[in-house]
Amino acid sequence: MNRSTITSAVTAILIAGAGISVDNILNTNSQTHQVVDATTQQEFLNKAIPAATKASSKYGTYTSVMLAQAILESNWGNSQLAQEPNNNLFGIKGSYQGNSVSFSTSEFSDDNGYYTVDANFRKYPTYHESFDDNGNLLRNGLNGYYSDTWIENAQSSSDATNGLQGKYATAPDYAQSLNKIISQYDLTKYDPKITGVNERKVIQKTCSVTSAPVESSVGKLVKTLHRGDVVDVTKYIAYGNGVKYALTNYGWIDAIAIVPIVSQAPVARMSDASVVNKIVKINYIPKYGIAVWQKPAHHVVGKYLAHGTSWRVDRQISINNHLWYRVGTNQWIDSQYTIVTYDSKKVAESKTQAPASPVSSAGRQEVAIRGIVTVSCGNYQKLAVVDAPAGKLTGKKLANNTRWRFFKIAKADGHFWYNLGGNQWVIADYVYEK
């Protein structure tokens, strides 16, 4: 493919020094680009947006700028270099994991003017690798050569395109061309949302602090924060793929590592806590957990309860109309991140309202009623089966979250019991009806 290139000798030297070469595919006459219909444009965006978002969130750049670069330099993915099996959207020379493709291209030097040479260009498996390579160039090329394009330095996408002018490309209207594409196709809607805040949060999992809003594998490590550390947050940068960075008083961290902290809460009097008998399930974020506090809203102890796990609650207290649960001695959790799966008080109330069909058995009162119960005894425990209400162990145990049909309900030794058939009974404290 014949491709016109505008490249200054200085730019060529700088790029080569970075170990990566960019062939600028802007034609000397920008009006010669092929007109691309809307269907093809949308097909290109469907492939490019996820790749651009992933790369920009990894390297801390504007997604709209990377998309505009790819559109301009590959003519919406229609250039021969950009098409399968090459997938090179940015004209980066060299090889990628040993794979390259050769094209004739125009070069420029002050001594010889324009001349044609055969050059090898990187050949990528997909768009993702092409965008990743470009993101790596913008973030890591030539010791901050493109630092004006970084999300923490550029206040807008137009600031970032100005940071490319005269560096990434020498065409005098390069930034203007990118801005026109960004505006015409509303590409800023794919940019991260930047929000200024003034918050105090607590670290819920060990995390790296970096000097920039980038993946920890990309950024310079400043320090490591651990569970229970308190940080002040002043800014969030949230990308469309769910990646979110927080600027703290120590540097940038992954925002998923922090949870809210309640400030200026009154010290609770434990004597005011009510005695309860509940089972709660942690309802937070998969693969993460909620903080355990020594006292409600005071001092995180460094322990975390994982999402989806179940825990017994023996005390509860309300502070400023906010409910806290005790799951152990000096171990409290915020009720807003839980779901109550069992409450002995409600079970007792429901039993008093059950149909009165008393059956006498060895001096105890039984109610003939059918239904299904689910075991809720914690992920690391099993529920014992006894031979009668408050009777002897049978040796059988029921796993957490398993469901069983019951045929009777009885009350003995101050507790309600479910009959699962024959001489098989379980205490109601660790099951709930559905």
Tab-separated table of C-alpha atoms in Angstrom:
chain	number	residue	atom	x	y	z
A	1	MET	CA	0.000	0.000	0.000
A	2	ASN	CA	1.369	3.423	-0.940
A	3	ARG	CA	1.110	5.737	2.030
A	4	SER	CA	2.110	9.401	2.257
A	5	THR	CA	3.931	10.333	5.402
A	6	ILE	CA	4.796	13.691	6.945
A	7	THR	CA	7.605	13.043	9.392
A	8	SER	CA	10.295	15.449	10.510
A	9	ALA	CA	13.840	14.232	11.033
A	10	VAL	CA	13.636	15.238	14.701
A	11	THR	CA	10.450	13.224	15.257
A	12	ALA	CA	11.923	10.207	13.489
A	13	ILE	CA	15.006	10.315	15.732
A	14	LEU	CA	12.915	10.659	18.908
A	15	ILE	CA	10.583	7.794	18.078
A	16	ALA	CA	13.461	5.517	17.151
A	17	GLY	CA	15.084	6.337	20.483
A	18	ALA	CA	11.991	5.031	22.256
A	19	GLY	CA	12.345	1.619	20.617
A	20	ILE	CA	9.072	2.108	18.759
A	21	SER	CA	8.401	3.712	15.400
A	22	VAL	CA	5.227	5.402	14.245
A	23	ASP	CA	4.471	5.820	10.573
A	24	ASN	CA	2.140	8.792	10.381
A	25	ILE	CA	-0.484	7.961	7.778
A	26	LEU	CA	-1.898	11.456	7.391
A	27	ASN	CA	-1.875	12.183	3.699
A	28	THR	CA	-0.317	15.441	2.484
A	29	ASN	CA	-3.729	16.120	1.011
A	30	SER	CA	-6.169	15.254	3.763
A	31	GLN	CA	-9.098	15.426	1.347
A	32	THR	CA	-8.057	12.228	-0.431
A	33	HIS	CA	-9.384	9.951	2.329
A	34	GLN	CA	-12.041	7.517	1.194
A	35	VAL	CA	-15.597	8.308	2.314
A	36	VAL	CA	-16.829	5.621	4.705
A	37	ASP	CA	-20.541	4.871	5.073
A	38	ALA	CA	-22.271	4.943	8.446
A	39	THR	CA	-22.681	1.162	8.666
A	40	THR	CA	-18.949	0.595	8.270
A	41	GLN	CA	-18.231	3.352	10.786
A	42	GLN	CA	-20.471	1.709	13.380
A	43	GLU	CA	-18.933	-1.698	12.725
A	44	PHE	CA	-15.513	-0.183	13.322
A	45	LEU	CA	-16.629	1.499	16.553
A	46	ASN	CA	-18.196	-1.727	17.821
A	47	LYS	CA	-14.743	-3.340	17.614
A	48	ALA	CA	-12.666	-0.317	18.570
A	49	ILE	CA	-14.515	1.089	21.609
A	50	PRO	CA	-13.929	-1.878	23.976
A	51	ALA	CA	-10.258	-2.053	22.931
A	52	ALA	CA	-9.749	1.702	23.252
A	53	THR	CA	-11.453	1.793	26.654
A	54	LYS	CA	-9.344	-1.059	27.978
A	55	ALA	CA	-6.107	0.558	26.773
A	56	SER	CA	-6.980	4.071	27.935
A	57	SER	CA	-8.006	2.819	31.395
A	58	LYS	CA	-4.767	0.857	31.644
A	59	TYR	CA	-2.486	3.720	30.611
A	60	GLY	CA	-4.487	6.731	31.865
A	61	THR	CA	-5.430	8.456	28.610
A	62	TYR	CA	-8.554	9.885	26.987
A	63	THR	CA	-10.544	7.180	25.205
A	64	SER	CA	-11.909	9.687	22.684
A	65	VAL	CA	-8.419	10.734	21.602
A	66	MET	CA	-7.277	7.168	20.992
A	67	LEU	CA	-10.440	6.453	19.008
A	68	ALA	CA	-9.982	9.598	16.925
A	69	GLN	CA	-6.361	8.675	16.215
A	70	ALA	CA	-7.385	5.214	15.058
A	71	ILE	CA	-10.184	6.626	12.868
A	72	LEU	CA	-7.943	9.238	11.270
A	73	GLU	CA	-4.900	7.081	10.708
A	74	SER	CA	-6.639	3.898	9.552
A	75	ASN	CA	-9.583	5.538	7.728
A	76	TRP	CA	-12.096	3.768	9.967
A	77	GLY	CA	-10.116	0.539	9.804
A	78	ASN	CA	-10.168	0.430	5.996
A	79	SER	CA	-6.470	0.894	5.328
A	80	GLN	CA	-4.688	-2.263	4.247
A	81	LEU	CA	-2.447	-2.101	7.289
A	82	ALA	CA	-5.469	-1.883	9.610
A	83	GLN	CA	-7.422	-4.732	8.054
A	84	GLU	CA	-7.196	-8.406	8.988
A	85	PRO	CA	-4.813	-10.039	9.556
A	86	ASN	CA	-2.653	-6.982	10.313
A	87	ASN	CA	-4.893	-4.970	12.708
A	88	ASN	CA	-2.336	-2.134	12.871
A	89	LEU	CA	-4.460	0.973	13.438
A	90	PHE	CA	-1.694	3.452	14.252
A	91	GLY	CA	1.043	2.682	11.725
A	92	ILE	CA	3.514	1.503	14.347
A	93	LYS	CA	6.634	0.031	12.741
A	94	GLY	CA	8.655	-2.983	13.835
A	95	SER	CA	7.334	-6.368	14.910
A	96	TYR	CA	4.879	-7.549	17.572
A	97	GLN	CA	5.846	-10.819	19.213
A	98	GLY	CA	7.909	-11.581	16.126
A	99	ASN	CA	5.109	-10.803	13.654
A	100	SER	CA	5.338	-8.050	11.058
A	101	VAL	CA	4.115	-7.113	7.590
A	102	SER	CA	6.060	-5.194	4.908
A	103	PHE	CA	4.708	-2.182	3.025
A	104	SER	CA	6.166	0.525	0.818
A	105	THR	CA	5.964	3.859	2.573
A	106	SER	CA	7.081	7.409	1.995
A	107	GLU	CA	9.731	8.892	4.254
A	108	PHE	CA	11.095	12.424	4.464
A	109	SER	CA	14.522	13.835	5.245
A	110	ASP	CA	15.906	17.339	4.970
A	111	ASP	CA	18.617	16.106	2.590
A	112	ASN	CA	16.534	13.946	0.248
A	113	GLY	CA	12.968	15.202	0.651
A	114	TYR	CA	10.321	12.487	0.148
A	115	TYR	CA	11.479	9.012	-0.865
A	116	THR	CA	9.936	5.532	-0.873
A	117	VAL	CA	11.230	2.628	1.198
A	118	ASP	CA	10.014	-0.803	2.205
A	119	ALA	CA	9.339	-0.979	5.940
A	120	ASN	CA	8.112	-3.583	8.400
A	121	PHE	CA	5.025	-2.751	10.445
A	122	ARG	CA	3.742	-4.486	13.528
A	123	LYS	CA	1.142	-7.181	12.954
A	124	TYR	CA	-1.366	-7.628	15.790
A	125	PRO	CA	-3.767	-10.482	16.593
A	126	THR	CA	-6.657	-8.041	17.288
A	127	TYR	CA	-7.492	-4.373	17.772
A	128	HIS	CA	-6.824	-4.802	21.501
A	129	GLU	CA	-3.091	-5.282	21.036
A	130	SER	CA	-2.907	-2.350	18.612
A	131	PHE	CA	-4.619	0.023	21.056
A	132	ASP	CA	-2.510	-1.319	23.919
A	133	ASP	CA	0.684	-0.613	21.978
A	134	ASN	CA	-0.423	2.949	21.272
A	135	GLY	CA	-1.405	3.472	24.909
A	136	ASN	CA	1.989	2.204	26.008
A	137	LEU	CA	3.669	4.651	23.619
A	138	LEU	CA	1.689	7.608	24.960
A	139	ARG	CA	2.379	6.730	28.598
A	140	ASN	CA	5.913	5.328	28.481
A	141	GLY	CA	7.473	6.663	25.277
A	142	LEU	CA	10.632	8.763	25.651
A	143	ASN	CA	10.415	9.517	29.379
A	144	GLY	CA	7.190	11.494	29.345
A	145	TYR	CA	7.414	12.840	25.775
A	146	TYR	CA	3.603	12.609	25.531
A	147	SER	CA	2.878	13.620	29.126
A	148	ASP	CA	0.570	16.417	27.968
A	149	THR	CA	-1.867	13.732	26.781
A	150	TRP	CA	-2.127	11.983	30.161
A	151	ILE	CA	-5.502	12.117	31.875
A	152	GLU	CA	-4.025	13.664	35.052
A	153	ASN	CA	-2.348	16.456	33.063
A	154	ALA	CA	-4.872	17.252	30.322
A	155	GLN	CA	-8.056	18.945	31.495
A	156	SER	CA	-9.961	17.865	28.381
A	157	SER	CA	-9.620	15.784	25.240
A	158	SER	CA	-8.702	18.916	23.260
A	159	ASP	CA	-5.840	19.560	25.681
A	160	ALA	CA	-4.682	16.002	25.042
A	161	THR	CA	-4.813	16.403	21.243
A	162	ASN	CA	-2.743	19.585	21.580
A	163	GLY	CA	-0.223	17.435	23.416
A	164	LEU	CA	0.102	15.288	20.294
A	165	GLN	CA	0.595	18.211	17.913
A	166	GLY	CA	4.116	18.374	16.557
A	167	LYS	CA	5.107	15.217	18.422
A	168	TYR	CA	3.000	12.237	17.403
A	169	ALA	CA	2.510	13.849	14.001
A	170	THR	CA	3.991	16.910	12.327
A	171	ALA	CA	0.951	17.772	10.215
A	172	PRO	CA	0.040	21.340	11.242
A	173	ASP	CA	-3.648	20.459	11.508
A	174	TYR	CA	-3.261	17.085	13.300
A	175	ALA	CA	-4.854	18.213	16.577
A	176	GLN	CA	-7.559	20.090	14.690
A	177	SER	CA	-8.360	16.966	12.651
A	178	LEU	CA	-8.644	14.860	15.796
A	179	ASN	CA	-10.857	17.438	17.511
A	180	LYS	CA	-13.152	17.533	14.489
A	181	ILE	CA	-13.606	13.747	14.583
A	182	ILE	CA	-14.183	13.756	18.347
A	183	SER	CA	-16.839	16.459	18.027
A	184	GLN	CA	-18.548	15.105	14.909
A	185	TYR	CA	-18.969	11.590	16.305
A	186	ASP	CA	-19.501	12.588	19.957
A	187	LEU	CA	-16.555	10.470	21.112
A	188	THR	CA	-16.214	12.268	24.447
A	189	LYS	CA	-19.089	10.143	25.745
A	190	TYR	CA	-16.571	7.298	25.934
A	191	ASP	CA	-14.156	9.325	28.059
A	192	PRO	CA	-13.788	8.657	31.788
A	193	LYS	CA	-15.870	10.656	34.239
A	194	ILE	CA	-13.677	12.849	36.446
A	195	THR	CA	-15.177	13.912	39.789
A	196	GLY	CA	-13.689	16.108	42.486
A	197	VAL	CA	-14.602	15.063	46.045
A	198	ASN	CA	-13.599	15.548	49.657
A	199	GLU	CA	-13.988	12.153	51.310
A	200	ARG	CA	-12.353	10.061	53.984
A	201	LYS	CA	-12.282	6.337	53.257
A	202	VAL	CA	-10.744	3.204	54.726
A	203	ILE	CA	-8.686	0.612	52.844
A	204	GLN	CA	-10.468	-2.744	52.716
A	205	LYS	CA	-7.720	-4.713	50.931
A	206	THR	CA	-3.995	-4.306	50.435
A	207	CYS	CA	-3.347	-2.111	47.402
A	208	SER	CA	-0.542	-0.380	45.547
A	209	VAL	CA	-0.248	3.398	45.446
A	210	THR	CA	1.039	4.684	42.103
A	211	SER	CA	2.150	8.084	40.889
A	212	ALA	CA	-0.483	8.121	38.119
A	213	PRO	CA	-4.040	6.846	37.470
A	214	VAL	CA	-2.907	3.694	35.667
A	215	GLU	CA	-2.809	-0.028	36.290
A	216	SER	CA	-0.383	-0.927	39.057
A	217	SER	CA	1.705	-2.906	36.533
A	218	VAL	CA	2.175	0.315	34.505
A	219	GLY	CA	2.625	3.032	37.124
A	220	LYS	CA	5.525	3.839	39.414
A	221	LEU	CA	4.970	2.339	42.866
A	222	VAL	CA	4.859	4.983	45.609
A	223	LYS	CA	3.926	2.790	48.565
A	224	THR	CA	1.594	0.018	49.681
A	225	LEU	CA	-1.541	0.569	51.764
A	226	HIS	CA	-3.010	-2.120	53.999
A	227	ARG	CA	-6.369	-2.997	55.463
A	228	GLY	CA	-7.515	-0.464	57.999
A	229	ASP	CA	-5.434	2.429	56.652
A	230	VAL	CA	-7.448	5.655	56.359
A	231	VAL	CA	-7.078	7.858	53.269
A	232	ASP	CA	-8.411	11.222	52.122
A	233	VAL	CA	-9.819	11.124	48.577
A	234	THR	CA	-9.961	14.260	46.406
A	235	LYS	CA	-10.701	12.914	42.931
A	236	TYR	CA	-12.165	9.930	41.073
A	237	ILE	CA	-11.537	8.915	37.457
A	238	ALA	CA	-14.060	6.303	36.282
A	239	TYR	CA	-13.822	4.612	32.880
A	240	GLY	CA	-16.675	3.015	30.979
A	241	ASN	CA	-15.385	-0.517	31.550
A	242	GLY	CA	-15.695	-0.214	35.336
A	243	VAL	CA	-12.069	0.692	36.056
A	244	LYS	CA	-11.995	3.481	38.640
A	245	TYR	CA	-9.043	5.290	40.189
A	246	ALA	CA	-9.019	7.416	43.346
A	247	LEU	CA	-6.544	10.202	44.101
A	248	THR	CA	-5.610	9.997	47.784
A	249	ASN	CA	-3.238	11.905	50.022
A	250	TYR	CA	-0.665	9.198	49.223
A	251	GLY	CA	-1.183	8.960	45.455
A	252	TRP	CA	-3.428	7.036	43.052
A	253	ILE	CA	-5.100	3.745	43.972
A	254	ASP	CA	-7.715	1.397	42.553
A	255	ALA	CA	-10.989	2.767	43.959
A	256	ILE	CA	-12.348	-0.720	44.583
A	257	ALA	CA	-9.860	-1.015	47.464
A	258	ILE	CA	-11.661	1.594	49.604
A	259	VAL	CA	-14.943	1.610	51.506
A	260	PRO	CA	-16.847	4.366	53.302
A	261	ILE	CA	-15.863	5.368	56.815
A	262	VAL	CA	-18.314	7.001	59.202
A	263	SER	CA	-16.731	10.108	60.719
A	264	GLN	CA	-17.584	11.861	63.952
A	265	ALA	CA	-19.921	9.110	65.110
A	266	PRO	CA	-20.715	9.070	68.829
A	267	VAL	CA	-19.107	6.324	70.876
A	268	ALA	CA	-21.769	3.672	71.366
A	269	ARG	CA	-22.691	2.443	74.830
A	270	MET	CA	-22.654	-1.329	74.483
A	271	SER	CA	-25.195	-1.558	77.269
A	272	ASP	CA	-27.709	-0.058	74.836
A	273	ALA	CA	-27.304	-2.940	72.374
A	274	SER	CA	-30.287	-5.260	71.975
A	275	VAL	CA	-29.926	-9.042	72.260
A	276	VAL	CA	-30.935	-10.691	68.976
A	277	ASN	CA	-30.580	-14.015	67.215
A	278	LYS	CA	-30.112	-13.457	63.493
A	279	ILE	CA	-28.265	-14.862	60.525
A	280	VAL	CA	-27.118	-12.297	57.953
A	281	LYS	CA	-25.526	-12.714	54.537
A	282	ILE	CA	-22.911	-10.193	53.349
A	283	ASN	CA	-24.226	-8.333	50.300
A	284	TYR	CA	-21.376	-6.244	48.879
A	285	ILE	CA	-19.157	-6.734	45.792
A	286	PRO	CA	-18.210	-10.225	44.526
A	287	LYS	CA	-14.659	-11.187	45.580
A	288	TYR	CA	-14.544	-8.349	48.142
A	289	GLY	CA	-15.763	-7.861	51.685
A	290	ILE	CA	-16.916	-5.375	54.297
A	291	ALA	CA	-14.851	-4.041	57.184
A	292	VAL	CA	-15.197	-5.319	60.742
A	293	TRP	CA	-15.140	-2.593	63.404
A	294	GLN	CA	-14.063	-2.787	67.054
A	295	LYS	CA	-17.031	-0.584	67.916
A	296	PRO	CA	-19.786	0.739	65.644
A	297	ALA	CA	-18.171	3.381	63.390
A	298	HIS	CA	-14.969	3.374	65.466
A	299	HIS	CA	-11.671	1.692	64.494
A	300	VAL	CA	-11.469	-0.937	61.781
A	301	VAL	CA	-9.825	-4.057	63.225
A	302	GLY	CA	-8.321	-5.226	59.920
A	303	LYS	CA	-10.726	-8.116	59.330
A	304	TYR	CA	-13.161	-8.311	56.409
A	305	LEU	CA	-16.210	-10.489	55.798
A	306	ALA	CA	-16.441	-11.711	52.216
A	307	HIS	CA	-19.417	-11.082	49.966
A	308	GLY	CA	-21.889	-13.971	50.068
A	309	THR	CA	-20.795	-15.399	53.431
A	310	SER	CA	-23.265	-15.841	56.305
A	311	TRP	CA	-22.739	-14.819	59.936
A	312	ARG	CA	-24.627	-15.072	63.225
A	313	VAL	CA	-25.594	-11.786	64.917
A	314	ASP	CA	-26.104	-11.711	68.693
A	315	ARG	CA	-26.376	-7.944	69.310
A	316	GLN	CA	-27.530	-4.912	67.391
A	317	ILE	CA	-27.482	-1.191	68.080
A	318	SER	CA	-28.742	1.915	66.281
A	319	ILE	CA	-26.528	5.005	66.177
A	320	ASN	CA	-27.860	8.132	64.485
A	321	ASN	CA	-30.606	5.970	62.962
A	322	HIS	CA	-27.967	3.645	61.509
A	323	LEU	CA	-28.075	-0.047	62.471
A	324	TRP	CA	-24.960	-2.048	63.392
A	325	TYR	CA	-24.654	-5.809	64.013
A	326	ARG	CA	-22.283	-7.607	66.378
A	327	VAL	CA	-20.847	-10.828	64.929
A	328	GLY	CA	-18.363	-11.468	67.739
A	329	THR	CA	-16.659	-9.864	70.727
A	330	ASN	CA	-15.553	-6.365	69.651
A	331	GLN	CA	-16.550	-7.200	66.080
A	332	TRP	CA	-19.278	-5.067	64.479
A	333	ILE	CA	-20.442	-4.701	60.891
A	334	ASP	CA	-22.544	-2.134	59.040
A	335	SER	CA	-26.057	-3.528	58.457
A	336	GLN	CA	-26.469	-1.723	55.120
A	337	TYR	CA	-24.185	-4.323	53.496
A	338	THR	CA	-26.155	-7.338	54.759
A	339	ILE	CA	-29.333	-9.301	54.098
A	340	VAL	CA	-31.120	-10.909	57.043
A	341	THR	CA	-31.753	-14.565	56.185
A	342	TYR	CA	-32.964	-15.614	59.632
A	343	ASP	CA	-34.488	-13.733	62.568
A	344	SER	CA	-35.593	-15.818	65.567
A	345	LYS	CA	-38.073	-13.142	66.613
A	346	LYS	CA	-39.862	-13.256	63.275
A	347	VAL	CA	-39.782	-17.056	63.247
A	348	ALA	CA	-41.365	-17.128	66.685
A	349	GLU	CA	-44.058	-14.689	65.555
A	350	SER	CA	-44.801	-16.760	62.461
A	351	LYS	CA	-45.120	-19.951	64.542
A	352	THR	CA	-47.717	-18.380	66.825
A	353	GLN	CA	-49.754	-17.632	63.718
A	354	ALA	CA	-49.459	-21.172	62.312
A	355	PRO	CA	-52.654	-23.264	61.874
A	356	ALA	CA	-53.544	-24.826	65.195
A	357	SER	CA	-53.439	-28.575	64.571
A	358	PRO	CA	-51.868	-29.764	67.826
A	359	VAL	CA	-50.481	-33.274	68.001
A	360	SER	CA	-49.492	-34.548	71.415
A	361	SER	CA	-46.182	-36.415	71.554
A	362	ALA	CA	-44.494	-37.223	74.863
A	363	GLY	CA	-45.950	-34.148	76.537
A	364	ARG	CA	-44.839	-31.632	73.882
A	365	GLN	CA	-47.020	-29.735	71.451
A	366	GLU	CA	-46.507	-30.306	67.744
A	367	VAL	CA	-48.160	-28.626	64.796
A	368	ALA	CA	-48.741	-30.609	61.602
A	369	ILE	CA	-47.670	-28.239	58.839
A	370	ARG	CA	-45.703	-28.724	55.632
A	371	GLY	CA	-43.189	-26.552	53.839
A	372	ILE	CA	-39.534	-26.154	52.836
A	373	VAL	CA	-36.679	-24.761	54.895
A	374	THR	CA	-33.182	-23.667	53.840
A	375	VAL	CA	-30.184	-24.266	56.091
A	376	SER	CA	-28.390	-21.044	57.095
A	377	CYS	CA	-25.553	-21.870	59.458
A	378	GLY	CA	-22.510	-20.258	57.852
A	379	ASN	CA	-20.318	-21.416	55.002
A	380	TYR	CA	-17.935	-23.387	57.214
A	381	GLN	CA	-20.467	-25.141	59.426
A	382	LYS	CA	-23.123	-27.848	59.163
A	383	LEU	CA	-26.438	-28.232	60.992
A	384	ALA	CA	-26.804	-31.298	63.235
A	385	VAL	CA	-29.897	-33.524	62.995
A	386	VAL	CA	-31.404	-34.842	66.265
A	387	ASP	CA	-33.845	-37.704	66.900
A	388	ALA	CA	-36.469	-35.491	68.599
A	389	PRO	CA	-37.022	-31.826	69.496
A	390	ALA	CA	-34.109	-31.044	71.871
A	391	GLY	CA	-33.175	-34.707	71.514
A	392	LYS	CA	-29.997	-36.674	70.848
A	393	LEU	CA	-27.661	-36.295	67.900
A	394	THR	CA	-28.248	-38.778	65.078
A	395	GLY	CA	-24.839	-38.246	63.517
A	396	LYS	CA	-26.340	-36.690	60.403
A	397	LYS	CA	-25.448	-33.123	59.369
A	398	LEU	CA	-26.993	-30.763	56.798
A	399	ALA	CA	-24.821	-28.487	54.647
A	400	ASN	CA	-25.301	-24.731	54.530
A	401	ASN	CA	-27.777	-23.441	51.889
A	402	THR	CA	-29.325	-26.898	51.296
A	403	ARG	CA	-33.152	-27.090	51.167
A	404	TRP	CA	-35.303	-29.638	52.982
A	405	ARG	CA	-39.006	-30.498	53.161
A	406	PHE	CA	-40.558	-30.447	56.644
A	407	PHE	CA	-43.776	-31.996	57.977
A	408	LYS	CA	-44.171	-30.762	61.564
A	409	ILE	CA	-43.133	-27.939	63.868
A	410	ALA	CA	-42.613	-28.421	67.579
A	411	LYS	CA	-41.479	-26.317	70.526
A	412	ALA	CA	-39.135	-27.731	73.135
A	413	ASP	CA	-36.485	-26.379	75.472
A	414	GLY	CA	-37.462	-22.808	74.503
A	415	HIS	CA	-36.807	-23.341	70.785
A	416	PHE	CA	-38.829	-24.293	67.726
A	417	TRP	CA	-37.911	-27.438	65.806
A	418	TYR	CA	-38.656	-28.730	62.313
A	419	ASN	CA	-39.412	-32.366	61.557
A	420	LEU	CA	-37.805	-33.515	58.297
A	421	GLY	CA	-39.445	-36.941	58.371
A	422	GLY	CA	-39.442	-39.779	60.898
A	423	ASN	CA	-37.137	-39.137	63.840
A	424	GLN	CA	-35.196	-36.353	62.131
A	425	TRP	CA	-35.441	-32.878	63.646
A	426	VAL	CA	-33.459	-29.646	63.262
A	427	ILE	CA	-33.524	-26.503	65.368
A	428	ALA	CA	-35.303	-23.522	63.754
A	429	ASP	CA	-32.534	-21.128	64.755
A	430	TYR	CA	-30.420	-22.154	61.773
A	431	VAL	CA	-32.999	-22.499	59.018
A	432	TYR	CA	-35.489	-20.229	57.350
A	433	GLU	CA	-38.656	-20.843	55.359
A	434	LYS	CA	-39.130	-19.821	51.736
